């Protein structure tokens, strides 16, 4: 079967356009950006979170801080690999209703402004929650 050169070039451009359009954290976050996190754990929910996180990316490393009603603290061990994002929030409780803990997040960029994934809390071992991160514009 003969494929015309124009068709081959068209397919190549289509593949390039698709590769460029796949979101990455670098496209979504730039150097530093602010994200609102919303998460629940358990059914029925045993924990909900809603911090605002300021995240900075340098190469494949990510760091920053999160602050919310449940606590405040640094973001550590952040790694960005394509559209996959993982990080830990070392939460220090700011009220007697919460506990100190390390919250571990893993997610995938669904668009340039949205991350979806799962999270765990060292205070509640064995339970996995879901979260969404929405970038502030």
XYZ file of C-alpha atoms in Angstrom:
137
model
C 0.000 0.000 0.000
C 1.381 3.398 -0.971
C 1.140 6.221 1.585
C 1.623 9.670 0.139
C 4.386 11.863 1.593
C 1.768 14.472 2.536
C -0.125 11.896 4.614
C 3.085 10.833 6.388
C 3.912 14.473 7.187
C 0.341 15.024 8.406
C 0.590 12.016 10.736
C 3.939 13.237 12.054
C 2.488 16.672 12.838
C -0.536 15.080 14.527
C 1.740 12.936 16.725
C 3.841 15.986 17.616
C 0.738 18.013 18.480
C -0.506 15.219 20.744
C 2.861 14.916 22.509
C 3.020 18.670 23.093
C -0.571 18.820 24.364
C -0.099 16.183 27.092
C 0.054 18.242 30.305
C 3.001 18.102 32.630
C 3.464 19.639 36.032
C 6.029 22.006 34.501
C 3.389 23.405 32.167
C 0.833 23.589 34.954
C 2.975 24.921 37.738
C 5.804 26.826 36.107
C 8.318 27.546 38.843
C 6.027 28.304 41.813
C 2.254 28.033 42.009
C -0.548 27.809 44.545
C -2.882 24.807 44.690
C -6.085 24.202 46.681
C -6.229 20.582 47.833
C -9.507 18.853 48.678
C -9.463 15.307 49.977
C -11.489 12.716 51.849
C -10.491 9.439 53.435
C -12.746 6.506 54.257
C -16.365 5.659 53.552
C -17.978 7.104 55.569
C -15.275 9.799 55.734
C -12.968 9.564 58.738
C -10.827 12.509 57.634
C -11.158 15.424 55.251
C -8.469 17.901 54.257
C -8.505 21.244 52.488
C -5.109 22.945 52.647
C -3.722 25.512 50.261
C -0.233 24.524 49.124
C 2.458 26.711 47.590
C 4.636 24.387 45.506
C 7.955 25.121 43.818
C 9.502 22.906 41.177
C 13.212 22.823 40.389
C 14.044 20.129 37.817
C 12.206 16.980 38.943
C 12.178 18.030 42.614
C 9.263 19.786 44.285
C 9.041 21.490 47.679
C 6.893 24.075 49.400
C 4.379 24.323 52.213
C 0.709 23.688 52.954
C -1.614 25.474 55.357
C -5.184 24.602 56.249
C -7.659 24.157 59.085
C -6.066 20.778 59.919
C -2.537 22.120 60.204
C 0.476 23.633 58.580
C 3.890 22.449 57.508
C 6.482 21.876 54.825
C 6.155 19.822 51.658
C 9.062 17.382 51.287
C 10.122 14.501 49.059
C 8.314 16.004 46.084
C 8.992 14.352 42.741
C 7.590 15.246 39.331
C 7.845 12.709 36.515
C 5.930 13.749 33.408
C 2.318 14.106 34.535
C 2.873 12.127 37.788
C 3.340 14.068 41.029
C 4.209 12.736 44.496
C 4.941 14.654 47.697
C 4.666 14.568 51.483
C 3.080 17.175 53.708
C 4.617 17.104 57.188
C 1.533 18.422 58.975
C 1.721 20.010 62.401
C -1.792 20.130 63.852
C -3.126 23.602 64.615
C -6.152 22.473 66.639
C -6.876 19.904 69.303
C -9.182 18.092 66.865
C -6.322 17.139 64.530
C -3.146 15.104 64.868
C 0.394 15.659 63.673
C 1.227 13.385 60.767
C 2.850 12.866 57.413
C 0.373 12.948 54.550
C 1.653 11.307 51.368
C 0.105 12.356 48.051
C 0.354 10.668 44.638
C -1.466 12.059 41.651
C -1.702 12.570 37.925
C -2.196 15.853 36.165
C -5.649 15.661 34.574
C -5.230 19.082 32.930
C -2.894 22.033 33.340
C -4.875 23.164 36.389
C -6.085 19.893 37.946
C -4.383 16.992 39.721
C -6.278 13.887 40.911
C -4.889 11.114 43.058
C -4.722 9.233 46.332
C -3.307 10.104 49.748
C -2.480 8.475 53.045
C -2.008 9.828 56.577
C 0.564 8.311 58.937
C -1.955 8.824 61.750
C -4.441 6.502 59.983
C -2.373 3.605 58.614
C -4.035 1.312 56.086
C -6.651 3.814 54.901
C -6.350 5.492 51.496
C -8.163 8.660 50.514
C -8.725 10.509 47.266
C -7.791 14.104 46.530
C -8.069 16.789 43.905
C -5.680 19.711 43.524
C -6.860 22.844 41.723
C -4.256 25.417 40.653
C -5.005 29.059 41.453
C -4.922 31.375 38.451
